Amino acid sequence: MTIRCPKCGTENDETAKNCKGCGFDIKEQTVAFGPEESEIVKGQIFINVLPKKKTLTVIFPENIKETFELENGTYRVGRNENSEIFLNDLTVSRNHAEITVKGSEVIISDLGSLNGTFINGKIIDGPQKLRDGDIIQFGRFRLLFKVGEVKESE
């Protein structure tokens, strides 16, 4: 088997540490492997992949922003001071909604609030799965749901 240098494309012997064409350290690089490769990999490979960060950024009516990082668990949203996401405004019910994070899945449920819970401008009538970029609205508050890093411009 040969290893192709990712820098210059020269074919190198699989035991080579550096590329014979350009001297690039080829053992420290990830090697491309396509479905057309015929080599059989023996044993098992375990990859520890960290889940992408999930966040809710609250855009308060006064244009103030606050971001909550969501980890596995249940978050109550409402005007109740014991809520994990406390929204102090009379347009929000005391126990307005609940957000449940389980692995990569994030589910939001309205808890019978007076003004309802909206996702992307549509009222929800049962549990709803959140997707990256969804805008959630509770009364006068809008929240941006993001998976991954949040850019300052969002």
Short mmCIF file of N, CA and C in Angstrom, two decimals, residues 12 35 90 121:
data_model
loop_
_atom_site.label_atom_id
_atom_site.label_comp_id
_atom_site.label_asym_id
_atom_site.label_seq_id
_atom_site.Cartn_x
_atom_site.Cartn_y
_atom_site.Cartn_z
N ASN A 12 3.98 7.60 -1.64
CA ASN A 12 5.05 7.22 -0.72
C ASN A 12 4.78 5.83 -0.19
N PRO A 35 -14.65 5.09 -0.55
CA PRO A 35 -15.36 3.80 -0.60
C PRO A 35 -14.75 2.85 -1.63
N LEU A 90 -45.56 40.06 31.71
CA LEU A 90 -46.93 39.57 31.84
C LEU A 90 -47.45 38.86 30.60
N GLY A 121 -42.98 31.55 13.84
CA GLY A 121 -44.23 32.24 13.56
C GLY A 121 -45.47 31.39 13.59
#
